[in-house]
PDB file of C-alpha atoms in Angstrom:
ATOM      1  CA  GLY O 630      11.245  19.126  77.923  1.00 52.00           C
ATOM      2  CA  ALA O 631      13.299  16.110  78.936  1.00 82.00           C
ATOM      3  CA  GLY O 632      12.278  14.199  82.013  1.00 94.00           C
ATOM      4  CA  VAL O 633      14.413  12.615  84.707  1.00 97.00           C
ATOM      5  CA  SER O 634      16.978  10.338  83.149  1.00 97.00           C
ATOM      6  CA  GLN O 635      18.548   7.389  84.950  1.00 98.00           C
ATOM      7  CA  SER O 636      21.336   5.085  83.888  1.00 97.00           C
ATOM      8  CA  PRO O 637      21.889   2.280  83.520  1.00 97.00           C
ATOM      9  CA  SER O 638      18.326   1.047  83.118  1.00 96.00           C
ATOM     10  CA  ASN O 639      19.402  -2.421  84.208  1.00 97.00           C
ATOM     11  CA  LYS O 640      22.427  -3.599  86.152  1.00 97.00           C
ATOM     12  CA  VAL O 641      23.363  -7.157  87.023  1.00 97.00           C
ATOM     13  CA  THR O 642      26.381  -7.658  89.229  1.00 96.00           C
ATOM     14  CA  GLU O 643      27.941 -10.155  91.547  1.00 96.00           C
ATOM     15  CA  LYS O 644      27.639  -9.959  95.293  1.00 97.00           C
ATOM     16  CA  GLY O 645      30.459  -7.929  96.793  1.00 97.00           C
ATOM     17  CA  LYS O 646      30.970  -5.657  93.807  1.00 97.00           C
ATOM     18  CA  ASP O 647      30.455  -1.897  93.920  1.00 98.00           C
ATOM     19  CA  VAL O 648      27.815  -0.248  91.729  1.00 98.00           C
ATOM     20  CA  GLU O 649      27.210   3.311  90.705  1.00 98.00           C
ATOM     21  CA  LEU O 650      23.793   4.572  89.644  1.00 98.00           C
ATOM     22  CA  ARG O 651      23.304   7.868  87.875  1.00 98.00           C
ATOM     23  CA  CYS O 652      20.450  10.356  87.850  1.00 98.00           C
ATOM     24  CA  ASP O 653      20.078  13.374  85.601  1.00 97.00           C
ATOM     25  CA  PRO O 654      17.216  15.546  86.915  1.00 96.00           C
ATOM     26  CA  ILE O 655      14.918  17.855  85.009  1.00 96.00           C
ATOM     27  CA  SER O 656      16.772  21.028  84.095  1.00 93.00           C
ATOM     28  CA  GLY O 657      16.239  23.746  86.676  1.00 91.00           C
ATOM     29  CA  HIS O 658      15.042  21.422  89.420  1.00 93.00           C
ATOM     30  CA  THR O 659      17.004  22.126  92.592  1.00 92.00           C
ATOM     31  CA  ALA O 660      15.617  19.198  94.576  1.00 91.00           C
ATOM     32  CA  LEU O 661      16.594  15.616  93.856  1.00 93.00           C
ATOM     33  CA  TYR O 662      15.411  12.461  95.612  1.00 93.00           C
ATOM     34  CA  TRP O 663      16.452   8.826  95.658  1.00 95.00           C
ATOM     35  CA  TYR O 664      14.038   6.001  96.452  1.00 95.00           C
ATOM     36  CA  ARG O 665      14.094   2.281  96.038  1.00 95.00           C
ATOM     37  CA  GLN O 666      11.265  -0.099  95.327  1.00 93.00           C
ATOM     38  CA  SER O 667      11.528  -3.791  95.970  1.00 89.00           C
ATOM     39  CA  LEU O 668       9.314  -6.304  94.175  1.00 80.00           C
ATOM     40  CA  GLY O 669       5.733  -5.797  95.272  1.00 73.00           C
ATOM     41  CA  GLN O 670       6.731  -3.233  97.873  1.00 78.00           C
ATOM     42  CA  GLY O 671       6.116   0.454  98.230  1.00 83.00           C
ATOM     43  CA  LEU O 672       8.590   3.277  97.866  1.00 87.00           C
ATOM     44  CA  GLU O 673      11.445   3.427 100.353  1.00 91.00           C
ATOM     45  CA  PHE O 674      12.896   6.919 100.687  1.00 91.00           C
ATOM     46  CA  LEU O 675      16.691   6.984 100.740  1.00 94.00           C
ATOM     47  CA  ILE O 676      17.993  10.545 100.553  1.00 93.00           C
ATOM     48  CA  TYR O 677      17.277  13.960  99.098  1.00 91.00           C
ATOM     49  CA  PHE O 678      19.400  16.842  97.875  1.00 91.00           C
ATOM     50  CA  GLN O 679      18.763  20.539  97.943  1.00 89.00           C
ATOM     51  CA  GLY O 680      21.324  21.794  95.477  1.00 90.00           C
ATOM     52  CA  ASN O 681      24.475  19.834  96.249  1.00 91.00           C
ATOM     53  CA  SER O 682      23.657  19.424  99.918  1.00 90.00           C
ATOM     54  CA  ALA O 683      22.068  16.335 101.470  1.00 88.00           C
ATOM     55  CA  PRO O 684      20.653  17.499 104.800  1.00 83.00           C
ATOM     56  CA  ASP O 685      19.173  14.144 105.773  1.00 81.00           C
ATOM     57  CA  LYS O 686      20.943  10.864 105.097  1.00 84.00           C
ATOM     58  CA  SER O 687      19.039   8.822 107.657  1.00 84.00           C
ATOM     59  CA  GLY O 688      17.084   6.931 104.996  1.00 91.00           C
ATOM     60  CA  LEU O 689      20.191   5.255 103.609  1.00 95.00           C
ATOM     61  CA  PRO O 690      19.952   1.554 104.614  1.00 94.00           C
ATOM     62  CA  SER O 691      23.576   1.164 105.653  1.00 94.00           C
ATOM     63  CA  ASP O 692      26.987   2.798 105.426  1.00 95.00           C
ATOM     64  CA  ARG O 693      27.558   0.876 102.196  1.00 97.00           C
ATOM     65  CA  PHE O 694      25.238   3.392 100.537  1.00 97.00           C
ATOM     66  CA  SER O 695      26.368   6.887  99.646  1.00 96.00           C
ATOM     67  CA  ALA O 696      25.190   9.591  97.286  1.00 97.00           C
ATOM     68  CA  GLU O 697      26.543  12.790  95.927  1.00 96.00           C
ATOM     69  CA  ARG O 698      25.407  15.564  93.665  1.00 95.00           C
ATOM     70  CA  THR O 699      27.670  17.923  91.828  1.00 89.00           C
ATOM     71  CA  GLY O 700      26.950  21.180  90.075  1.00 88.00           C
ATOM     72  CA  GLY O 701      23.412  21.110  91.366  1.00 85.00           C
ATOM     73  CA  SER O 702      22.531  18.665  88.635  1.00 93.00           C
ATOM     74  CA  VAL O 703      23.626  15.053  88.178  1.00 96.00           C
ATOM     75  CA  SER O 704      23.566  12.755  91.189  1.00 97.00           C
ATOM     76  CA  THR O 705      25.257   9.429  91.765  1.00 97.00           C
ATOM     77  CA  LEU O 706      24.137   6.741  94.192  1.00 98.00           C
ATOM     78  CA  THR O 707      26.926   4.323  95.075  1.00 98.00           C
ATOM     79  CA  ILE O 708      26.490   0.969  96.739  1.00 98.00           C
ATOM     80  CA  GLN O 709      29.667  -0.678  97.983  1.00 98.00           C
ATOM     81  CA  ARG O 710      30.116  -4.409  98.590  1.00 98.00           C
ATOM     82  CA  THR O 711      26.657  -5.177  97.240  1.00 98.00           C
ATOM     83  CA  GLN O 712      24.474  -7.762  98.948  1.00 97.00           C
ATOM     84  CA  GLN O 713      21.567  -9.746  97.541  1.00 95.00           C
ATOM     85  CA  GLU O 714      19.106  -7.723  99.615  1.00 94.00           C
ATOM     86  CA  ASP O 715      20.189  -4.649  97.664  1.00 96.00           C
ATOM     87  CA  SER O 716      18.351  -6.001  94.627  1.00 96.00           C
ATOM     88  CA  ALA O 717      15.581  -3.527  93.816  1.00 96.00           C
ATOM     89  CA  VAL O 718      14.565  -0.778  91.443  1.00 96.00           C
ATOM     90  CA  TYR O 719      16.322   2.449  92.370  1.00 98.00           C
ATOM     91  CA  LEU O 720      14.244   5.479  91.476  1.00 97.00           C
ATOM     92  CA  CYS O 721      15.318   9.076  91.202  1.00 97.00           C
ATOM     93  CA  ALA O 722      12.938  12.040  91.271  1.00 95.00           C
ATOM     94  CA  SER O 723      13.341  15.782  91.028  1.00 94.00           C
ATOM     95  CA  SER O 724      11.215  18.783  91.852  1.00 92.00           C
ATOM     96  CA  LYS O 725      11.578  22.523  91.504  1.00 89.00           C
ATOM     97  CA  GLN O 726      12.260  23.028  95.186  1.00 81.00           C
ATOM     98  CA  VAL O 727      12.574  20.996  98.335  1.00 77.00           C
ATOM     99  CA  ASP O 728       9.560  20.854 100.639  1.00 72.00           C
ATOM    100  CA  SER O 729       7.570  23.193  98.448  1.00 74.00           C
ATOM    101  CA  GLY O 730       4.706  20.909  97.602  1.00 77.00           C
ATOM    102  CA  GLN O 731       5.865  20.956  94.002  1.00 85.00           C
ATOM    103  CA  PRO O 732       5.266  17.508  92.533  1.00 90.00           C
ATOM    104  CA  GLN O 733       8.176  15.123  92.265  1.00 92.00           C
ATOM    105  CA  HIS O 734       8.846  13.781  88.796  1.00 95.00           C
ATOM    106  CA  PHE O 735      10.376  10.340  88.544  1.00 96.00           C
ATOM    107  CA  GLY O 736      12.713   8.592  86.188  1.00 97.00           C
ATOM    108  CA  ASP O 737      12.101   5.003  85.118  1.00 95.00           C
ATOM    109  CA  GLY O 738      14.669   3.713  87.544  1.00 97.00           C
ATOM    110  CA  THR O 739      17.633   1.384  87.519  1.00 98.00           C
ATOM    111  CA  ARG O 740      16.753  -2.268  88.039  1.00 97.00           C
ATOM    112  CA  LEU O 741      19.598  -3.676  90.117  1.00 97.00           C
ATOM    113  CA  SER O 742      20.051  -7.420  90.419  1.00 97.00           C
ATOM    114  CA  ILE O 743      22.702  -8.873  92.717  1.00 97.00           C
ATOM    115  CA  LEU O 744      23.657 -12.450  91.924  1.00 94.00           C
TER     116      LEU O 744
ATOM    117  CA  ASP Z1036       0.150  13.146 106.244  1.00 64.00           C
ATOM    118  CA  ALA Z1037      -3.518  12.262 106.172  1.00 68.00           C
ATOM    119  CA  LYS Z1038      -4.441   8.680 105.405  1.00 88.00           C
ATOM    120  CA  THR Z1039      -6.134   7.835 102.110  1.00 93.00           C
ATOM    121  CA  THR Z1040      -8.361   4.918 101.191  1.00 95.00           C
ATOM    122  CA  GLN Z1041      -8.728   3.635  97.634  1.00 96.00           C
ATOM    123  CA  PRO Z1042     -10.393   0.580  96.122  1.00 97.00           C
ATOM    124  CA  THR Z1043      -7.945  -2.208  95.428  1.00 96.00           C
ATOM    125  CA  SER Z1044      -8.898  -2.609  91.792  1.00 97.00           C
ATOM    126  CA  MET Z1045     -11.189  -1.309  89.069  1.00 97.00           C
ATOM    127  CA  ASP Z1046     -11.965  -2.238  85.485  1.00 97.00           C
ATOM    128  CA  CYS Z1047     -12.849   0.143  82.686  1.00 97.00           C
ATOM    129  CA  ALA Z1048     -13.756  -0.349  79.038  1.00 97.00           C
ATOM    130  CA  GLU Z1049     -11.506   1.364  76.545  1.00 97.00           C
ATOM    131  CA  GLY Z1050     -12.918   4.699  75.425  1.00 97.00           C
ATOM    132  CA  ARG Z1051     -15.008   5.084  78.540  1.00 97.00           C
ATOM    133  CA  ALA Z1052     -14.297   7.458  81.388  1.00 97.00           C
ATOM    134  CA  ALA Z1053     -12.411   5.937  84.302  1.00 98.00           C
ATOM    135  CA  ASN Z1054     -13.461   7.410  87.646  1.00 98.00           C
ATOM    136  CA  LEU Z1055     -11.078   6.545  90.464  1.00 98.00           C
ATOM    137  CA  PRO Z1056     -12.246   7.466  93.961  1.00 97.00           C
ATOM    138  CA  CYS Z1057     -10.153   8.344  96.989  1.00 97.00           C
ATOM    139  CA  ASN Z1058     -11.287   8.912 100.542  1.00 96.00           C
ATOM    140  CA  HIS Z1059      -9.264  11.296 102.710  1.00 95.00           C
ATOM    141  CA  SER Z1060     -11.673  12.135 105.511  1.00 94.00           C
ATOM    142  CA  THR Z1061      -8.921  13.367 107.872  1.00 92.00           C
ATOM    143  CA  ILE Z1062      -7.435  15.862 105.430  1.00 92.00           C
ATOM    144  CA  SER Z1063      -6.192  19.113 106.971  1.00 90.00           C
ATOM    145  CA  GLY Z1064      -6.724  22.594 105.636  1.00 88.00           C
ATOM    146  CA  ASN Z1065      -3.157  22.931 104.383  1.00 86.00           C
ATOM    147  CA  GLU Z1066      -3.045  19.563 102.650  1.00 89.00           C
ATOM    148  CA  TYR Z1067      -3.295  19.061  98.925  1.00 91.00           C
ATOM    149  CA  VAL Z1068      -4.448  15.976  97.066  1.00 94.00           C
ATOM    150  CA  TYR Z1069      -1.920  14.494  94.627  1.00 94.00           C
ATOM    151  CA  TRP Z1070      -2.385  11.696  92.129  1.00 96.00           C
ATOM    152  CA  TYR Z1071       0.375   9.557  90.667  1.00 97.00           C
ATOM    153  CA  ARG Z1072       0.279   6.395  88.640  1.00 97.00           C
ATOM    154  CA  GLN Z1073       2.778   3.634  88.009  1.00 95.00           C
ATOM    155  CA  ILE Z1074       2.703   1.607  84.866  1.00 94.00           C
ATOM    156  CA  HIS Z1075       4.434  -1.749  85.054  1.00 89.00           C
ATOM    157  CA  SER Z1076       8.223  -1.460  84.843  1.00 87.00           C
ATOM    158  CA  GLN Z1077       8.154   2.335  84.824  1.00 92.00           C
ATOM    159  CA  GLY Z1078       8.698   4.972  87.489  1.00 94.00           C
ATOM    160  CA  PRO Z1079       5.754   6.717  89.139  1.00 95.00           C
ATOM    161  CA  GLN Z1080       4.205   9.400  86.958  1.00 96.00           C
ATOM    162  CA  TYR Z1081       2.732  12.589  88.377  1.00 96.00           C
ATOM    163  CA  ILE Z1082      -0.799  13.200  87.106  1.00 97.00           C
ATOM    164  CA  ILE Z1083      -2.426  16.129  88.872  1.00 96.00           C
ATOM    165  CA  HIS Z1084      -2.896  17.831  92.230  1.00 94.00           C
ATOM    166  CA  GLY Z1085      -5.376  20.215  93.815  1.00 93.00           C
ATOM    167  CA  LEU Z1086      -6.494  21.904  97.021  1.00 92.00           C
ATOM    168  CA  LYS Z1087     -10.237  22.497  96.834  1.00 91.00           C
ATOM    169  CA  ASN Z1088     -11.122  23.584  93.341  1.00 88.00           C
ATOM    170  CA  ASN Z1089     -11.558  21.097  90.568  1.00 94.00           C
ATOM    171  CA  GLU Z1090      -8.497  20.832  88.367  1.00 96.00           C
ATOM    172  CA  THR Z1091      -7.976  19.694  84.802  1.00 97.00           C
ATOM    173  CA  ASN Z1092      -4.879  19.130  82.718  1.00 96.00           C
ATOM    174  CA  GLU Z1093      -4.027  17.241  79.570  1.00 95.00           C
ATOM    175  CA  MET Z1094      -4.024  13.933  81.393  1.00 95.00           C
ATOM    176  CA  ALA Z1095      -6.979  14.018  83.746  1.00 98.00           C
ATOM    177  CA  SER Z1096      -9.488  15.915  85.835  1.00 98.00           C
ATOM    178  CA  LEU Z1097      -9.559  16.027  89.606  1.00 98.00           C
ATOM    179  CA  ILE Z1098     -12.871  16.544  91.363  1.00 97.00           C
ATOM    180  CA  ILE Z1099     -12.661  17.360  95.079  1.00 97.00           C
ATOM    181  CA  THR Z1100     -15.819  17.374  97.188  1.00 96.00           C
ATOM    182  CA  GLU Z1101     -16.805  20.581  98.916  1.00 95.00           C
ATOM    183  CA  ASP Z1102     -15.886  19.200 102.343  1.00 95.00           C
ATOM    184  CA  ARG Z1103     -12.591  17.940 100.825  1.00 95.00           C
ATOM    185  CA  LYS Z1104     -13.023  14.541 102.420  1.00 95.00           C
ATOM    186  CA  SER Z1105     -12.927  12.706  99.133  1.00 96.00           C
ATOM    187  CA  SER Z1106     -11.865  13.164  95.547  1.00 97.00           C
ATOM    188  CA  THR Z1107     -12.204  11.488  92.173  1.00 98.00           C
ATOM    189  CA  LEU Z1108      -9.615  11.258  89.442  1.00 98.00           C
ATOM    190  CA  ILE Z1109     -11.238  11.142  86.024  1.00 98.00           C
ATOM    191  CA  LEU Z1110      -9.531   9.826  82.905  1.00 98.00           C
ATOM    192  CA  PRO Z1111     -12.068  10.989  80.311  1.00 97.00           C
ATOM    193  CA  HIS Z1112     -11.349   8.460  77.576  1.00 96.00           C
ATOM    194  CA  ALA Z1113      -9.378   5.574  79.006  1.00 97.00           C
ATOM    195  CA  THR Z1114      -7.013   3.666  76.720  1.00 97.00           C
ATOM    196  CA  LEU Z1115      -5.168   0.399  77.200  1.00 97.00           C
ATOM    197  CA  ARG Z1116      -2.074   2.440  78.043  1.00 95.00           C
ATOM    198  CA  ASP Z1117      -3.835   3.823  81.107  1.00 97.00           C
ATOM    199  CA  THR Z1118      -3.677   0.404  82.755  1.00 97.00           C
ATOM    200  CA  ALA Z1119      -1.620   1.116  85.883  1.00 97.00           C
ATOM    201  CA  VAL Z1120      -1.693   1.421  89.654  1.00 96.00           C
ATOM    202  CA  TYR Z1121      -3.086   4.815  90.659  1.00 97.00           C
ATOM    203  CA  TYR Z1122      -2.033   6.396  93.927  1.00 95.00           C
ATOM    204  CA  CYS Z1123      -3.858   9.145  95.810  1.00 96.00           C
ATOM    205  CA  ILE Z1124      -1.646  11.043  98.265  1.00 92.00           C
ATOM    206  CA  VAL Z1125      -2.479  13.822 100.686  1.00 90.00           C
ATOM    207  CA  ARG Z1126       0.308  16.042 101.941  1.00 85.00           C
ATOM    208  CA  PRO Z1127       0.917  19.652 102.951  1.00 82.00           C
ATOM    209  CA  PHE Z1128       1.942  22.050 100.237  1.00 76.00           C
ATOM    210  CA  THR Z1129       4.689  23.336 102.511  1.00 73.00           C
ATOM    211  CA  GLY Z1130       6.259  21.788 105.565  1.00 67.00           C
ATOM    212  CA  GLY Z1131       5.330  18.342 104.376  1.00 60.00           C
ATOM    213  CA  GLY Z1132       8.813  17.055 104.223  1.00 66.00           C
ATOM    214  CA  ASN Z1133      10.387  15.486 101.235  1.00 71.00           C
ATOM    215  CA  LYS Z1134       9.399  11.879 101.403  1.00 80.00           C
ATOM    216  CA  LEU Z1135       6.589  10.606  99.221  1.00 83.00           C
ATOM    217  CA  THR Z1136       4.698   7.672 100.675  1.00 83.00           C
ATOM    218  CA  PHE Z1137       2.445   5.633  98.448  1.00 86.00           C
ATOM    219  CA  GLY Z1138      -0.299   3.404  99.803  1.00 85.00           C
ATOM    220  CA  THR Z1139      -1.474   0.316  97.958  1.00 87.00           C
ATOM    221  CA  GLY Z1140      -3.330   2.331  95.310  1.00 94.00           C
ATOM    222  CA  THR Z1141      -5.950   1.212  92.821  1.00 97.00           C
ATOM    223  CA  GLN Z1142      -5.036  -1.217  90.058  1.00 97.00           C
ATOM    224  CA  LEU Z1143      -6.925   0.071  87.023  1.00 98.00           C
ATOM    225  CA  LYS Z1144      -7.339  -2.375  84.193  1.00 98.00           C
ATOM    226  CA  VAL Z1145      -8.559  -0.964  80.891  1.00 97.00           C
ATOM    227  CA  GLU Z1146      -9.972  -3.597  78.596  1.00 96.00           C
ATOM    228  CA  LEU Z1147     -11.223  -3.740  75.036  1.00 93.00           C
TER     229      LEU Z1147
END
């Protein structure tokens, strides 16, 4: 079946602009996760959803970052007033359930570049 | 989650088996071993996981020692497309939280 789909695959924008990143999880997966990966760095956990609820938002780097999920499916990560340090690859993953030990399956990410 | 130790890099000839070791000497009884890999410019890809029995799927085999303190991921016939960073992760099957943490992994280079 189809894997996790993310769009756009690449995004270049000017500092100060808002960006919206989209994630379409594997069908039937109730858990959805957002990470980011900076050049040469490891994964930085941002937020997860169980259904449409995000119980823990503490991983979001600042209040410029927000995420939502509707219909228990597609999720959107929004970054307002982008800064150069926001440049990274933003990865989305999904799994059958939260905290179940079920493996997380990743999309190929959105490569965000802030000029 | 228990700490894992992997070699920084390994080379393998195409067509040969690639055997990637992982040490997890502090693993707890409720922790599973997971393997992921990340090919350049792609997202991490789940490969396989196991508790104590050896596991095999279409991608790889996972051999876990009887004391569970180490494991080996085996790619039976490595191809150039298997060149990637391979990550060994140990985490509880339940109650492990939702954050995946990757270490530095093993850079596997498959060559002709």
